[in-house]
Short mmCIF file of C-alpha atoms in Angstrom, two decimals:
data_model
loop_
_atom_site.label_atom_id
_atom_site.label_comp_id
_atom_site.label_asym_id
_atom_site.label_seq_id
_atom_site.Cartn_x
_atom_site.Cartn_y
_atom_site.Cartn_z
CA UNK E 43 22.78 30.00 78.23
CA UNK E 44 25.97 30.21 76.17
CA UNK E 45 26.69 26.87 74.55
CA UNK E 46 30.23 25.58 74.57
CA UNK E 47 31.16 24.11 71.20
CA UNK E 48 34.25 23.56 69.09
CA UNK E 49 35.29 26.77 67.38
CA UNK E 50 35.08 25.31 63.85
CA UNK E 51 31.73 23.50 64.14
CA UNK E 52 29.75 24.60 61.04
CA UNK E 53 26.73 25.55 63.16
CA UNK E 54 28.77 28.25 64.91
CA UNK E 55 28.69 30.80 62.07
CA UNK E 56 24.94 30.35 61.55
CA UNK E 57 24.18 30.78 65.23
CA UNK E 58 26.41 33.84 65.60
CA UNK E 59 24.61 35.48 62.66
CA UNK E 60 21.37 34.93 64.57
CA UNK E 61 22.86 36.51 67.73
CA UNK E 62 22.80 33.18 69.58
CA UNK E 63 25.43 33.23 72.34
CA UNK E 64 28.02 30.57 71.51
CA UNK E 65 31.27 30.09 73.38
CA UNK E 66 34.42 28.41 72.13
CA UNK E 67 36.36 25.97 74.31
CA UNK E 68 39.14 28.51 75.02
CA UNK E 69 36.77 31.17 76.32
CA UNK E 70 34.77 28.65 78.38
CA UNK E 71 37.94 27.47 80.13
CA UNK E 72 38.42 30.98 81.58
CA UNK E 73 35.07 30.89 83.45
CA UNK E 74 35.08 29.58 87.01
CA UNK E 75 31.76 27.72 86.82
CA UNK E 76 30.69 24.19 86.08
CA UNK E 77 28.80 24.07 82.80
CA UNK E 78 25.86 21.75 82.34
CA UNK E 79 26.95 18.68 80.41
CA UNK E 80 24.42 17.87 77.68
CA UNK E 81 24.80 14.93 75.29
CA UNK E 82 22.93 14.98 71.98
CA UNK E 83 22.44 11.55 70.39
CA UNK E 84 21.80 12.75 66.86
CA UNK E 85 19.96 10.07 64.87
CA UNK E 86 18.80 12.36 62.07
CA UNK E 87 20.42 11.83 58.64
CA UNK E 88 20.88 15.59 58.09
CA UNK E 89 23.06 15.90 61.16
CA UNK E 90 24.43 19.39 60.57
CA UNK E 91 20.92 20.81 60.21
CA UNK E 92 19.75 19.12 63.41
CA UNK E 93 22.86 20.31 65.27
CA UNK E 94 22.06 23.91 64.39
CA UNK E 95 18.37 23.58 65.27
CA UNK E 96 19.02 22.14 68.73
CA UNK E 97 21.98 24.36 69.57
CA UNK E 98 19.90 27.42 68.69
CA UNK E 99 17.37 26.46 71.36
CA UNK E 100 19.86 25.32 73.97
CA UNK E 101 21.79 28.57 73.65
CA UNK E 102 18.95 30.86 74.70
CA UNK E 103 19.13 30.60 78.51
CA UNK E 104 21.53 32.10 81.07
CA UNK E 105 24.14 29.43 82.00
CA UNK E 106 26.96 27.69 80.21
CA UNK E 107 26.37 24.33 78.48
CA UNK E 108 29.05 21.86 77.43
CA UNK E 109 27.73 19.99 74.39
CA UNK E 110 28.76 16.46 73.42
CA UNK E 111 27.47 15.33 70.02
CA UNK E 112 27.19 11.54 70.00
CA UNK E 113 27.32 9.13 67.06
CA UNK E 114 26.36 5.49 66.99
CA UNK E 115 29.08 2.98 66.21
CA UNK E 116 26.79 0.34 64.69
CA UNK E 117 25.38 2.62 61.99
CA UNK E 118 27.04 4.15 58.94
CA UNK E 119 25.70 7.63 58.17
CA UNK E 120 25.28 8.39 54.48
CA UNK E 121 24.25 12.07 54.58
CA UNK E 122 27.24 13.49 56.45
CA UNK E 123 30.95 13.13 55.91
CA UNK E 124 33.01 10.79 58.04
CA UNK E 125 35.38 13.72 58.61
CA UNK E 126 32.57 15.73 60.24
CA UNK E 127 31.64 12.84 62.50
CA UNK E 128 35.22 12.13 63.50
CA UNK E 129 35.93 15.79 64.24
CA UNK E 130 32.81 16.88 66.09
CA UNK E 131 31.20 13.72 67.48
CA UNK E 132 32.16 11.27 70.17
CA UNK E 133 31.36 7.56 69.74
CA UNK E 134 28.89 5.95 72.12
CA UNK E 135 31.76 4.05 73.76
CA UNK E 136 33.12 7.43 74.91
CA UNK E 137 29.66 8.51 76.10
CA UNK E 138 29.54 5.54 78.48
CA UNK E 139 32.65 6.77 80.31
CA UNK E 140 30.96 9.96 81.57
CA UNK E 141 27.95 11.32 83.42
CA UNK E 142 25.66 14.00 82.01
CA UNK E 143 23.22 16.54 83.37
CA UNK E 144 20.96 16.11 80.37
CA UNK E 145 20.64 14.12 77.17
CA UNK E 146 18.63 14.58 73.97
CA UNK E 147 17.78 11.60 71.75
CA UNK E 148 16.49 12.88 68.42
CA UNK E 149 14.00 11.47 65.99
CA UNK E 150 14.98 9.32 63.01
CA UNK E 151 13.35 8.46 59.65
CA UNK E 152 12.83 4.80 60.58
CA UNK E 153 9.42 4.98 62.25
CA UNK E 154 7.72 2.55 59.84
CA UNK E 155 10.24 -0.17 60.66
CA UNK E 156 9.88 -2.47 63.68
CA UNK E 157 12.21 -1.18 66.39
CA UNK E 158 14.22 -4.40 66.43
CA UNK E 159 14.88 -4.12 62.67
CA UNK E 160 16.69 -0.79 63.02
CA UNK E 161 20.39 -1.61 62.61
CA UNK E 162 21.46 0.40 65.66
CA UNK E 163 18.58 -0.64 67.96
CA UNK E 164 20.69 -2.62 70.44
CA UNK E 165 23.21 0.19 70.74
CA UNK E 166 20.44 2.73 71.29
CA UNK E 167 18.96 0.50 74.00
CA UNK E 168 22.36 0.47 75.71
CA UNK E 169 22.37 4.28 75.63
CA UNK E 170 18.86 4.48 77.07
CA UNK E 171 19.82 2.07 79.86
CA UNK E 172 22.98 4.08 80.53
CA UNK E 173 20.91 7.26 80.80
CA UNK E 174 18.76 5.84 83.60
CA UNK E 175 21.73 5.86 85.97
CA UNK E 176 24.06 8.47 84.49
CA UNK E 177 21.84 11.28 83.14
CA UNK E 178 19.57 13.48 85.26
CA UNK E 179 16.98 14.14 82.57
CA UNK E 180 16.67 12.74 79.05
CA UNK E 181 14.55 14.41 76.37
CA UNK E 182 13.27 12.02 73.68
CA UNK E 183 12.04 13.59 70.41
CA UNK E 184 9.51 12.12 67.91
CA UNK E 185 10.73 8.60 66.92
CA UNK E 186 13.16 8.89 69.82
CA UNK E 187 10.11 9.34 72.09
CA UNK E 188 8.44 6.27 70.61
CA UNK E 189 11.66 4.30 71.05
CA UNK E 190 12.00 5.45 74.66
CA UNK E 191 8.40 4.57 75.51
CA UNK E 192 8.76 1.15 73.89
CA UNK E 193 12.10 0.28 75.47
CA UNK E 194 11.32 1.58 78.95
CA UNK E 195 7.62 0.77 79.22
CA UNK E 196 6.82 -1.71 76.45
CA UNK E 197 4.43 0.73 74.74
CA UNK E 198 4.11 -0.09 71.03
CA UNK E 199 3.73 2.47 68.28
CA UNK E 200 0.64 2.45 66.04
CA UNK E 201 0.45 3.15 62.31
CA UNK E 202 -1.64 6.10 61.16
CA UNK E 203 -3.99 5.99 58.17
CA UNK E 204 -2.21 9.05 56.80
CA UNK E 205 0.85 11.00 57.81
CA UNK E 206 0.41 13.45 60.70
CA UNK E 207 1.94 16.45 58.98
CA UNK E 208 1.82 20.14 59.79
CA UNK E 209 1.58 22.53 62.71
CA UNK E 210 -0.73 20.86 65.21
CA UNK E 211 -2.58 22.80 67.89
CA UNK E 212 -2.02 21.48 71.42
CA UNK E 213 -3.47 22.00 74.87
CA UNK E 214 -2.22 21.27 78.36
CA UNK E 215 -3.79 18.32 80.14
CA UNK E 216 -2.38 19.25 83.54
CA UNK E 217 -2.87 22.54 85.36
CA UNK E 218 0.69 23.23 86.37
CA UNK E 219 3.96 21.66 85.32
CA UNK E 220 7.33 23.41 85.04
CA UNK E 221 7.83 22.15 81.48
CA UNK E 222 4.79 24.11 80.34
CA UNK E 223 5.30 27.19 82.49
CA UNK E 224 4.46 30.29 80.49
CA UNK E 225 2.79 28.38 77.66
CA UNK E 226 -0.37 29.70 76.01
CA UNK E 227 -3.59 27.71 76.49
CA UNK E 228 -3.26 26.55 72.87
CA UNK E 229 0.25 26.16 71.50
CA UNK E 230 1.63 24.97 68.13
CA UNK E 231 4.00 22.04 67.59
CA UNK E 232 5.44 20.98 64.19
CA UNK E 233 4.54 17.35 63.53
CA UNK E 234 5.76 14.91 60.89
CA UNK E 235 5.22 11.19 61.44
CA UNK E 236 3.46 8.10 60.09
CA UNK E 237 2.96 6.49 63.51
CA UNK E 238 1.66 7.42 66.93
CA UNK E 239 1.70 6.16 70.50
CA UNK E 240 -1.69 5.21 71.88
CA UNK E 241 -3.01 7.48 74.61
CA UNK E 242 -4.69 4.56 76.37
CA UNK E 243 -1.41 2.63 76.51
CA UNK E 244 0.33 5.59 78.15
CA UNK E 245 -2.51 6.07 80.64
CA UNK E 246 -2.12 2.46 81.80
CA UNK E 247 1.45 3.13 82.99
CA UNK E 248 1.33 4.61 86.49
CA UNK E 249 4.83 6.07 86.13
CA UNK E 250 3.86 8.22 83.13
CA UNK E 251 2.15 11.61 83.30
CA UNK E 252 0.51 13.10 80.18
CA UNK E 253 1.21 16.84 79.95
CA UNK E 254 -0.21 17.83 76.57
CA UNK E 255 -2.37 16.51 73.72
CA UNK E 256 -2.90 17.69 70.17
CA UNK E 257 -6.06 18.46 68.21
CA UNK E 258 -6.33 14.80 67.22
CA UNK E 259 -6.49 13.73 70.88
CA UNK E 260 -2.99 12.23 70.59
CA UNK E 261 -0.34 12.59 73.29
CA UNK E 262 2.17 15.30 72.39
CA UNK E 263 4.10 15.42 75.64
CA UNK E 264 4.45 13.09 78.61
CA UNK E 265 7.06 12.39 81.26
CA UNK E 266 8.10 9.91 83.91
CA UNK E 267 6.95 10.76 87.42
CA UNK E 268 10.54 11.44 88.56
CA UNK E 269 11.15 13.88 85.64
CA UNK E 270 14.10 11.79 84.44
CA UNK E 271 12.49 11.04 81.05
CA UNK E 272 10.60 13.54 78.87
CA UNK E 273 8.82 12.36 75.71
CA UNK E 274 8.00 14.96 73.01
CA UNK E 275 6.30 13.48 69.93
CA UNK E 276 6.65 16.64 67.83
CA UNK E 277 9.54 18.67 66.45
CA UNK E 278 9.71 22.05 68.17
CA UNK E 279 13.30 22.35 66.96
CA UNK E 280 12.24 22.52 63.29
CA UNK E 281 13.23 25.53 61.18
CA UNK E 282 10.59 27.54 59.35
CA UNK E 283 11.31 25.76 56.05
CA UNK E 284 11.70 22.19 57.33
CA UNK E 285 8.15 21.01 56.64
CA UNK E 286 8.20 22.71 53.23
CA UNK E 287 11.33 20.79 52.27
CA UNK E 288 9.69 17.53 53.37
CA UNK E 289 6.52 18.34 51.44
CA UNK E 290 8.25 19.15 48.13
CA UNK E 291 10.66 16.22 48.54
CA UNK E 292 7.76 13.78 48.83
CA UNK E 293 5.86 15.49 45.99
CA UNK E 294 8.86 15.12 43.69
CA UNK E 295 9.09 11.43 44.61
CA UNK E 296 5.42 10.94 43.77
CA UNK E 297 4.57 9.94 47.33
CA UNK E 298 1.08 10.54 48.76
CA UNK E 299 1.48 13.71 50.79
CA UNK E 300 -1.00 16.40 51.77
CA UNK E 301 -0.22 20.08 52.25
CA UNK E 302 1.02 20.46 55.84
CA UNK E 303 -1.75 21.57 58.17
CA UNK E 304 -1.79 25.15 59.53
CA UNK E 305 1.54 25.90 57.85
CA UNK E 306 1.24 27.83 54.60
CA UNK E 307 -0.71 31.11 54.43
CA UNK E 308 -4.14 30.32 52.92
CA UNK E 309 -3.03 26.68 52.76
CA UNK E 310 -1.15 27.56 49.56
CA UNK E 311 2.21 25.74 49.19
CA UNK E 312 3.36 28.37 46.71
CA UNK E 313 3.40 30.93 49.52
CA UNK E 314 6.19 31.34 52.08
CA UNK E 315 5.42 29.55 55.36
CA UNK E 316 5.27 31.54 58.59
CA UNK E 317 6.89 30.34 61.82
CA UNK E 318 4.28 30.25 64.61
CA UNK E 319 6.10 27.94 67.05
CA UNK E 320 9.46 29.66 67.62
CA UNK E 321 8.58 31.20 71.01
CA UNK E 322 7.01 27.91 72.18
CA UNK E 323 10.19 26.05 71.23
CA UNK E 324 12.50 28.43 73.10
CA UNK E 325 10.26 28.35 76.17
CA UNK E 326 10.06 24.56 76.20
CA UNK E 327 13.83 24.03 76.02
CA UNK E 328 14.45 26.80 78.54
CA UNK E 329 12.00 25.20 80.96
CA UNK E 330 13.54 21.75 80.51
CA UNK E 331 17.07 23.02 81.09
CA UNK E 332 16.14 25.15 84.08
CA UNK E 333 13.59 23.09 85.99
CA UNK E 334 14.49 19.50 85.12
CA UNK E 335 18.24 19.75 84.56
CA UNK E 336 19.86 22.76 86.24
CA UNK E 337 17.68 22.79 89.36
CA UNK E 338 18.08 19.05 89.95
CA UNK E 339 21.66 18.10 89.11
CA UNK E 340 24.38 18.43 91.80
CA UNK E 341 27.40 20.68 91.40
CA UNK E 342 29.80 17.77 91.91
CA UNK E 343 28.48 15.27 89.40
CA UNK E 344 30.67 12.40 90.60
CA UNK E 345 29.30 12.33 94.15
#
């Protein structure tokens, strides 16, 4: 699916080097089709890295996607230039003027804070409420998933004794669901978090369906019964080196951190990590776009 982006977005050159099909605005305008409109609410501090990771996955299916990168107006980002945000992102006030086929709400490094203490919490709640009526399917990632479960269903997050960190093995808990079509019986998902969402709490909500669990018997993937909300607690979008960067960052800060599980060859952090989740990631995003976005949304979005 060629992704429609601004011609000078920094991610473009990286994606083109990887043979990911990107399309500039001028070329997209010459095609007589309606692209899927996907909004990405990017809450990660390293926004340019996250942009590239998500666009890489969204660009690997057969239709055209019109991407809107969204920034929050009640939060000042410190790891990206204001020029980048002004040039490539729309403010949430602009988001509220449109309808979208799909939306992605990313994770954020605020999981150990109470939700209400996050400076942009109220604005994020407004976006999640907006999505219920104006987005056909919203994908919540990691802390974004915890935020979505808390705001929509009142499910609280739980602190872990130690950080869940590494490549966790997962299994399907349902025989057939389009999101997991083509998945192996056991599939890997990069995980990096200090909190979790209780399986029992999710099971008590009749509207939620658990699709996959990890080796620790935690919920990795669940969804609302109408497919409008998808909650992924891991980071399939991560690059090969992402967990390594987190590990060495925390080591240098003197923080208690274990070697990420199932990540380095022979569990040796001096060796180069191997990517074992790339095909799972592409399949997951392809399934979401095809079965829960493209197949469901109408051609005329304003009807």
